[in-house]
PDB file of C-alpha atoms in Angstrom:
ATOM      1  CA  ASP A 145       0.000   9.088 -10.811  1.00 96.00           C
ATOM      2  CA  ILE A 146      -0.876   5.931  -9.031  1.00 98.00           C
ATOM      3  CA  GLN A 147      -2.140   6.040  -5.180  1.00 98.00           C
ATOM      4  CA  MET A 148      -1.177   4.085  -2.707  1.00 98.00           C
ATOM      5  CA  THR A 149      -3.302   3.134   0.583  1.00 98.00           C
ATOM      6  CA  GLN A 150      -3.092   2.092   3.663  1.00 98.00           C
ATOM      7  CA  SER A 151      -5.369   0.590   6.053  1.00 98.00           C
ATOM      8  CA  PRO A 152      -4.734   0.580   8.839  1.00 98.00           C
ATOM      9  CA  SER A 153      -3.163   3.823   9.137  1.00 98.00           C
ATOM     10  CA  PHE A 154      -2.887   3.376  13.661  1.00 98.00           C
ATOM     11  CA  VAL A 155      -2.168   0.285  14.939  1.00 97.00           C
ATOM     12  CA  SER A 156      -1.582  -0.687  18.904  1.00 97.00           C
ATOM     13  CA  ALA A 157      -0.445  -4.289  19.746  1.00 96.00           C
ATOM     14  CA  SER A 158       1.465  -5.971  21.637  1.00 96.00           C
ATOM     15  CA  VAL A 159       4.904  -8.117  22.473  1.00 96.00           C
ATOM     16  CA  GLY A 160       4.200 -11.326  20.713  1.00 96.00           C
ATOM     17  CA  ASP A 161       1.116 -10.599  18.274  1.00 97.00           C
ATOM     18  CA  ARG A 162       0.828 -11.187  14.706  1.00 97.00           C
ATOM     19  CA  VAL A 163      -0.033  -7.682  12.388  1.00 98.00           C
ATOM     20  CA  THR A 164      -1.710  -7.543   9.201  1.00 98.00           C
ATOM     21  CA  ILE A 165      -0.785  -4.342   7.388  1.00 98.00           C
ATOM     22  CA  THR A 166      -2.868  -3.623   4.157  1.00 98.00           C
ATOM     23  CA  CYS A 167      -1.581  -1.809   0.828  1.00 98.00           C
ATOM     24  CA  ARG A 168      -3.657  -0.999  -2.405  1.00 98.00           C
ATOM     25  CA  ALA A 169      -2.716   0.928  -5.486  1.00 98.00           C
ATOM     26  CA  SER A 170      -4.985   2.443  -7.437  1.00 97.00           C
ATOM     27  CA  GLN A 171      -3.964   0.944 -10.726  1.00 96.00           C
ATOM     28  CA  VAL A 172      -2.424  -2.125 -11.433  1.00 95.00           C
ATOM     29  CA  ILE A 173       1.709  -2.673 -10.663  1.00 94.00           C
ATOM     30  CA  SER A 174       2.129  -6.780 -10.809  1.00 82.00           C
ATOM     31  CA  ARG A 175       4.865  -6.829  -8.029  1.00 86.00           C
ATOM     32  CA  TYR A 176       6.592  -3.924  -7.828  1.00 93.00           C
ATOM     33  CA  LEU A 177       6.217  -3.806  -4.441  1.00 97.00           C
ATOM     34  CA  ILE A 178       8.007  -2.160  -1.790  1.00 98.00           C
ATOM     35  CA  TRP A 179       7.803  -2.123   2.417  1.00 98.00           C
ATOM     36  CA  TYR A 180       9.853  -0.019   4.437  1.00 98.00           C
ATOM     37  CA  GLN A 181      10.183   0.316   8.398  1.00 98.00           C
ATOM     38  CA  GLN A 182      10.556   3.906  10.106  1.00 98.00           C
ATOM     39  CA  LYS A 183      11.687   4.702  13.526  1.00 98.00           C
ATOM     40  CA  PRO A 184      11.262   8.128  14.730  1.00 96.00           C
ATOM     41  CA  GLY A 185      14.225  11.057  13.698  1.00 96.00           C
ATOM     42  CA  LYS A 186      15.790   7.684  11.462  1.00 98.00           C
ATOM     43  CA  ALA A 187      15.958   7.629   6.895  1.00 98.00           C
ATOM     44  CA  PRO A 188      13.163   4.887   6.013  1.00 98.00           C
ATOM     45  CA  ASN A 189      14.916   0.495   6.128  1.00 98.00           C
ATOM     46  CA  LEU A 190      14.121  -1.488   3.216  1.00 98.00           C
ATOM     47  CA  LEU A 191      12.331  -3.984   4.168  1.00 98.00           C
ATOM     48  CA  ILE A 192      10.561  -5.990   1.620  1.00 98.00           C
ATOM     49  CA  TYR A 193      11.118  -5.482  -1.903  1.00 98.00           C
ATOM     50  CA  ALA A 194       8.740  -6.796  -5.326  1.00 97.00           C
ATOM     51  CA  ALA A 195       5.895  -7.576  -3.228  1.00 97.00           C
ATOM     52  CA  SER A 196       7.429 -10.754  -0.741  1.00 97.00           C
ATOM     53  CA  ASN A 197      11.623 -10.553  -0.983  1.00 98.00           C
ATOM     54  CA  LEU A 198      13.045 -10.347   2.799  1.00 98.00           C
ATOM     55  CA  GLN A 199      16.097  -8.078   2.481  1.00 97.00           C
ATOM     56  CA  SER A 200      18.795  -9.180   3.402  1.00 96.00           C
ATOM     57  CA  GLY A 201      19.416  -8.701   7.562  1.00 96.00           C
ATOM     58  CA  VAL A 202      15.365  -8.139   7.429  1.00 98.00           C
ATOM     59  CA  PRO A 203      14.395 -10.425  10.166  1.00 97.00           C
ATOM     60  CA  SER A 204      12.249 -13.841   8.296  1.00 97.00           C
ATOM     61  CA  ARG A 205       9.709 -12.753  11.576  1.00 98.00           C
ATOM     62  CA  PHE A 206       7.883 -10.027   8.078  1.00 98.00           C
ATOM     63  CA  SER A 207       7.173 -11.375   5.322  1.00 98.00           C
ATOM     64  CA  GLY A 208       5.407  -9.664   2.121  1.00 98.00           C
ATOM     65  CA  SER A 209       1.943 -11.050  -0.113  1.00 97.00           C
ATOM     66  CA  GLY A 210      -0.465  -9.763  -2.993  1.00 96.00           C
ATOM     67  CA  SER A 211       0.103  -8.769  -6.227  1.00 94.00           C
ATOM     68  CA  GLY A 212      -1.687  -6.094  -8.967  1.00 94.00           C
ATOM     69  CA  THR A 213      -2.816  -4.037  -6.688  1.00 96.00           C
ATOM     70  CA  ASP A 214      -3.432  -5.885  -3.106  1.00 97.00           C
ATOM     71  CA  PHE A 215      -0.322  -6.430  -0.854  1.00 98.00           C
ATOM     72  CA  THR A 216       0.208  -6.778   2.768  1.00 98.00           C
ATOM     73  CA  LEU A 217       2.999  -6.746   5.524  1.00 98.00           C
ATOM     74  CA  THR A 218       2.379  -8.518   8.307  1.00 98.00           C
ATOM     75  CA  ILE A 219       4.543  -9.763  11.033  1.00 98.00           C
ATOM     76  CA  THR A 220       4.281 -12.021  12.976  1.00 95.00           C
ATOM     77  CA  SER A 221       5.497 -11.708  16.626  1.00 94.00           C
ATOM     78  CA  LEU A 222       6.093  -8.435  17.340  1.00 96.00           C
ATOM     79  CA  GLN A 223       9.833  -7.270  19.084  1.00 96.00           C
ATOM     80  CA  PRO A 224      10.166  -4.956  21.314  1.00 95.00           C
ATOM     81  CA  GLU A 225      11.993  -3.026  18.260  1.00 96.00           C
ATOM     82  CA  ASP A 226       8.851  -4.065  16.066  1.00 97.00           C
ATOM     83  CA  PHE A 227       7.113  -0.307  16.863  1.00 93.00           C
ATOM     84  CA  ALA A 228       7.645   1.750  14.484  1.00 97.00           C
ATOM     85  CA  THR A 229       5.559   3.274  11.399  1.00 98.00           C
ATOM     86  CA  TYR A 230       5.289   1.158   7.904  1.00 98.00           C
ATOM     87  CA  TYR A 231       5.563   3.041   4.114  1.00 98.00           C
ATOM     88  CA  CYS A 232       4.998   0.851   1.292  1.00 98.00           C
ATOM     89  CA  GLN A 233       5.673   2.295  -2.221  1.00 98.00           C
ATOM     90  CA  GLN A 234       4.977   1.413  -5.907  1.00 97.00           C
ATOM     91  CA  GLY A 235       7.777   1.508  -8.323  1.00 95.00           C
ATOM     92  CA  ASP A 236       6.138   0.551 -10.999  1.00 93.00           C
ATOM     93  CA  THR A 237       5.603   4.085 -12.590  1.00 95.00           C
ATOM     94  CA  PHE A 238       6.780   7.580 -12.598  1.00 97.00           C
ATOM     95  CA  PRO A 239       6.273   9.173 -10.125  1.00 98.00           C
ATOM     96  CA  TYR A 240       7.347   6.360  -7.918  1.00 98.00           C
ATOM     97  CA  THR A 241       4.182   7.267  -4.853  1.00 98.00           C
ATOM     98  CA  PHE A 242       3.770   6.142  -0.902  1.00 98.00           C
ATOM     99  CA  GLY A 243       1.642   5.110   1.411  1.00 98.00           C
ATOM    100  CA  GLN A 244       0.491   6.908   3.988  1.00 98.00           C
ATOM    101  CA  GLY A 245       1.694   5.082   6.270  1.00 98.00           C
ATOM    102  CA  THR A 246       0.380   2.652   9.191  1.00 98.00           C
ATOM    103  CA  LYS A 247       2.339   3.180  12.975  1.00 98.00           C
ATOM    104  CA  LEU A 248       2.508   0.502  14.904  1.00 98.00           C
ATOM    105  CA  GLU A 249       2.442   1.644  18.435  1.00 96.00           C
ATOM    106  CA  ILE A 250       2.667  -0.326  21.654  1.00 90.00           C
ATOM    107  CA  LYS A 251      -0.586  -0.868  23.990  1.00 88.00           C
TER     108      LYS A 251
ATOM    109  CA  GLU B1191      29.843  -0.615   3.238  1.00 95.00           C
ATOM    110  CA  VAL B1192      27.078   1.654   1.210  1.00 97.00           C
ATOM    111  CA  GLN B1193      27.884   5.657   2.992  1.00 98.00           C
ATOM    112  CA  LEU B1194      25.103   8.927   1.520  1.00 98.00           C
ATOM    113  CA  VAL B1195      26.126  12.091   3.422  1.00 98.00           C
ATOM    114  CA  GLU B1196      23.358  14.936   2.588  1.00 98.00           C
ATOM    115  CA  SER B1197      24.454  18.157   3.424  1.00 98.00           C
ATOM    116  CA  GLY B1198      23.268  21.902   2.479  1.00 98.00           C
ATOM    117  CA  GLY B1199      20.001  22.280   4.354  1.00 98.00           C
ATOM    118  CA  GLY B1200      19.275  25.045   6.518  1.00 98.00           C
ATOM    119  CA  LEU B1201      16.872  27.578   6.682  1.00 98.00           C
ATOM    120  CA  VAL B1202      15.918  30.199   3.902  1.00 98.00           C
ATOM    121  CA  GLN B1203      12.680  32.399   2.550  1.00 98.00           C
ATOM    122  CA  PRO B1204      10.436  32.088   0.845  1.00 98.00           C
ATOM    123  CA  GLY B1205      11.380  32.889  -2.792  1.00 98.00           C
ATOM    124  CA  GLY B1206      14.466  31.676  -2.510  1.00 98.00           C
ATOM    125  CA  SER B1207      17.547  28.919  -3.405  1.00 98.00           C
ATOM    126  CA  LEU B1208      19.454  25.832  -2.025  1.00 98.00           C
ATOM    127  CA  ARG B1209      21.563  23.446  -3.004  1.00 98.00           C
ATOM    128  CA  LEU B1210      22.131  20.085  -1.626  1.00 98.00           C
ATOM    129  CA  SER B1211      24.475  17.424  -2.075  1.00 98.00           C
ATOM    130  CA  CYS B1212      25.099  14.247  -1.578  1.00 98.00           C
ATOM    131  CA  GLY B1213      27.897  12.058  -1.385  1.00 98.00           C
ATOM    132  CA  ALA B1214      28.643   8.634  -2.489  1.00 98.00           C
ATOM    133  CA  SER B1215      30.592   5.883  -1.157  1.00 97.00           C
ATOM    134  CA  GLY B1216      30.611   1.961  -0.699  1.00 97.00           C
ATOM    135  CA  PHE B1217      29.268   0.975  -4.410  1.00 96.00           C
ATOM    136  CA  ILE B1218      30.001   2.277  -7.459  1.00 96.00           C
ATOM    137  CA  PHE B1219      28.144   5.826  -7.928  1.00 95.00           C
ATOM    138  CA  SER B1220      27.912   5.399 -11.633  1.00 93.00           C
ATOM    139  CA  SER B1221      26.600   2.481 -11.900  1.00 95.00           C
ATOM    140  CA  ALA B1222      23.793   3.751 -10.068  1.00 96.00           C
ATOM    141  CA  SER B1223      20.143   5.543 -10.154  1.00 97.00           C
ATOM    142  CA  MET B1224      19.343   8.406  -7.470  1.00 98.00           C
ATOM    143  CA  ASN B1225      16.583   9.890  -6.020  1.00 98.00           C
ATOM    144  CA  TRP B1226      15.354  12.615  -3.691  1.00 98.00           C
ATOM    145  CA  VAL B1227      12.918  11.500  -1.242  1.00 98.00           C
ATOM    146  CA  ARG B1228      11.627  13.869   0.991  1.00 98.00           C
ATOM    147  CA  GLN B1229      10.007  14.163   4.402  1.00 98.00           C
ATOM    148  CA  ALA B1230       7.535  17.320   5.938  1.00 98.00           C
ATOM    149  CA  PRO B1231       8.189  17.461   9.672  1.00 97.00           C
ATOM    150  CA  GLY B1232       5.268  15.259  11.432  1.00 97.00           C
ATOM    151  CA  LYS B1233       4.126  13.691   7.587  1.00 98.00           C
ATOM    152  CA  GLY B1234       4.859  10.697   5.312  1.00 98.00           C
ATOM    153  CA  LEU B1235       7.182  10.028   2.491  1.00 98.00           C
ATOM    154  CA  GLU B1236       6.884  11.815  -1.119  1.00 98.00           C
ATOM    155  CA  TRP B1237       9.406  10.621  -3.861  1.00 98.00           C
ATOM    156  CA  VAL B1238      11.136  14.587  -5.021  1.00 98.00           C
ATOM    157  CA  SER B1239      13.090  13.511  -8.046  1.00 98.00           C
ATOM    158  CA  TRP B1240      15.263  10.461  -9.889  1.00 98.00           C
ATOM    159  CA  ILE B1241      17.499  10.141 -12.384  1.00 97.00           C
ATOM    160  CA  SER B1242      19.347   7.443 -13.783  1.00 96.00           C
ATOM    161  CA  ARG B1243      22.775   6.313 -13.521  1.00 91.00           C
ATOM    162  CA  SER B1244      24.234   7.578 -17.129  1.00 88.00           C
ATOM    163  CA  SER B1245      22.689  11.205 -15.481  1.00 87.00           C
ATOM    164  CA  ASN B1246      20.334  11.165 -19.264  1.00 91.00           C
ATOM    165  CA  VAL B1247      17.534  10.216 -18.054  1.00 97.00           C
ATOM    166  CA  ILE B1248      15.390  12.371 -14.708  1.00 98.00           C
ATOM    167  CA  HIS B1249      12.174  12.179 -13.394  1.00 98.00           C
ATOM    168  CA  TYR B1250      10.632  14.742 -11.134  1.00 98.00           C
ATOM    169  CA  ALA B1251       7.172  15.243  -8.310  1.00 98.00           C
ATOM    170  CA  GLU B1252       4.375  17.820 -10.012  1.00 98.00           C
ATOM    171  CA  SER B1253       5.668  19.899  -7.011  1.00 98.00           C
ATOM    172  CA  VAL B1254       8.976  20.550  -7.349  1.00 98.00           C
ATOM    173  CA  ARG B1255       9.319  20.733 -11.601  1.00 98.00           C
ATOM    174  CA  GLY B1256      10.414  23.431 -13.382  1.00 98.00           C
ATOM    175  CA  ARG B1257      12.355  24.697  -9.784  1.00 98.00           C
ATOM    176  CA  PHE B1258      14.146  21.609  -8.808  1.00 98.00           C
ATOM    177  CA  THR B1259      16.882  20.431 -11.225  1.00 98.00           C
ATOM    178  CA  ILE B1260      18.341  17.487 -10.103  1.00 98.00           C
ATOM    179  CA  SER B1261      21.944  16.168 -11.413  1.00 97.00           C
ATOM    180  CA  GLY B1262      24.812  13.827 -10.483  1.00 97.00           C
ATOM    181  CA  ASP B1263      28.693  14.382 -10.537  1.00 95.00           C
ATOM    182  CA  ASN B1264      30.242  10.625 -10.666  1.00 94.00           C
ATOM    183  CA  ALA B1265      33.875  11.671 -10.597  1.00 95.00           C
ATOM    184  CA  LYS B1266      32.422  13.497  -7.566  1.00 96.00           C
ATOM    185  CA  ASN B1267      30.756  10.250  -6.433  1.00 97.00           C
ATOM    186  CA  SER B1268      28.561  12.854  -5.888  1.00 97.00           C
ATOM    187  CA  LEU B1269      23.957  13.642  -6.504  1.00 98.00           C
ATOM    188  CA  TYR B1270      22.696  17.289  -5.954  1.00 98.00           C
ATOM    189  CA  LEU B1271      19.807  18.784  -6.229  1.00 98.00           C
ATOM    190  CA  GLU B1272      19.194  22.867  -7.259  1.00 98.00           C
ATOM    191  CA  MET B1273      16.105  24.192  -5.463  1.00 98.00           C
ATOM    192  CA  ASN B1274      14.974  27.488  -6.438  1.00 98.00           C
ATOM    193  CA  SER B1275      11.801  29.767  -5.851  1.00 98.00           C
ATOM    194  CA  LEU B1276      10.935  27.088  -2.277  1.00 98.00           C
ATOM    195  CA  ARG B1277       8.167  27.699  -0.614  1.00 98.00           C
ATOM    196  CA  ALA B1278       7.412  26.640   2.798  1.00 98.00           C
ATOM    197  CA  GLU B1279       5.557  23.860   1.653  1.00 98.00           C
ATOM    198  CA  ASP B1280       8.514  22.534   0.827  1.00 98.00           C
ATOM    199  CA  THR B1281      10.422  22.906   3.973  1.00 98.00           C
ATOM    200  CA  ALA B1282      11.355  18.463   4.867  1.00 98.00           C
ATOM    201  CA  VAL B1283      13.977  16.595   5.259  1.00 98.00           C
ATOM    202  CA  TYR B1284      15.916  15.660   1.905  1.00 98.00           C
ATOM    203  CA  TYR B1285      16.765  12.888   1.974  1.00 98.00           C
ATOM    204  CA  CYS B1286      19.258  11.023  -1.078  1.00 98.00           C
ATOM    205  CA  THR B1287      18.641   7.487  -1.403  1.00 98.00           C
ATOM    206  CA  ARG B1288      19.891   4.858  -3.423  1.00 98.00           C
ATOM    207  CA  ASP B1289      17.401   3.122  -5.940  1.00 97.00           C
ATOM    208  CA  ARG B1290      18.159  -0.914  -6.989  1.00 95.00           C
ATOM    209  CA  PRO B1291      16.410  -1.755 -10.066  1.00 92.00           C
ATOM    210  CA  GLY B1292      14.318  -4.427  -8.792  1.00 92.00           C
ATOM    211  CA  VAL B1293      14.371  -3.711  -5.595  1.00 95.00           C
ATOM    212  CA  GLY B1294      13.603  -0.151  -4.279  1.00 96.00           C
ATOM    213  CA  LEU B1295      15.028   2.255  -1.969  1.00 98.00           C
ATOM    214  CA  ASP B1296      18.292   0.599  -1.123  1.00 97.00           C
ATOM    215  CA  SER B1297      20.199   2.962   1.374  1.00 98.00           C
ATOM    216  CA  TRP B1298      19.303   5.770   2.653  1.00 98.00           C
ATOM    217  CA  GLY B1299      21.560   9.057   4.005  1.00 98.00           C
ATOM    218  CA  GLN B1300      20.572  10.451   7.097  1.00 98.00           C
ATOM    219  CA  GLY B1301      18.975  13.269   5.961  1.00 98.00           C
ATOM    220  CA  THR B1302      19.131  17.242   5.829  1.00 98.00           C
ATOM    221  CA  LEU B1303      16.267  19.782   7.258  1.00 98.00           C
ATOM    222  CA  VAL B1304      15.623  22.146   4.344  1.00 98.00           C
ATOM    223  CA  THR B1305      13.568  24.854   6.572  1.00 98.00           C
ATOM    224  CA  VAL B1306      11.690  27.908   4.304  1.00 98.00           C
ATOM    225  CA  SER B1307      11.101  30.522   6.655  1.00 97.00           C
ATOM    226  CA  SER B1308      10.431  33.985   6.400  1.00 96.00           C
TER     227      SER B1308
END
């Protein structure tokens, strides 16, 4: 199975800050990398697909980059509604696998 | 608007069975691949199973293979997950998700809670 490792697991930031979350795959997954946002008690919401494509309706302060095994999610100018948990997922090979999550908290 | 609505969760004893359902609307269900994804309380996301749009290709996570069965009914626009030999570690919120090729799990239901406990 492809292991997905996110870092950091927790990040504390303030409104207006820029935050970067990293996701590393245990083997090459080309660009089949997806990012989700999950708020407490809610289902996850797809933010970025194919490593760098913004899902319709997602604010442009979210961006993704990377290929191969290393990927990043960047949020510029954090807004109050961005404080949530973020997951990466590889869609290259079954079984699909998720990173362990990164919880973004308000400083 | 795409809508996915899960049902069928509840409290079941270890070794018991449960059948989850997911009603789909707002898209052509017979043209979509679908997944079940679960989340144990306070934990991360775990992919469970995938079924192709024609239901002729199915994949399972190793943790549920041989115990869970995914199926779809295009006439009823519904996805199912038959769960047998349930264990405490199967306790989770189960989400039904649509899988768009090249995109990912772009639509999720609200989830249904399965609790396995005596």
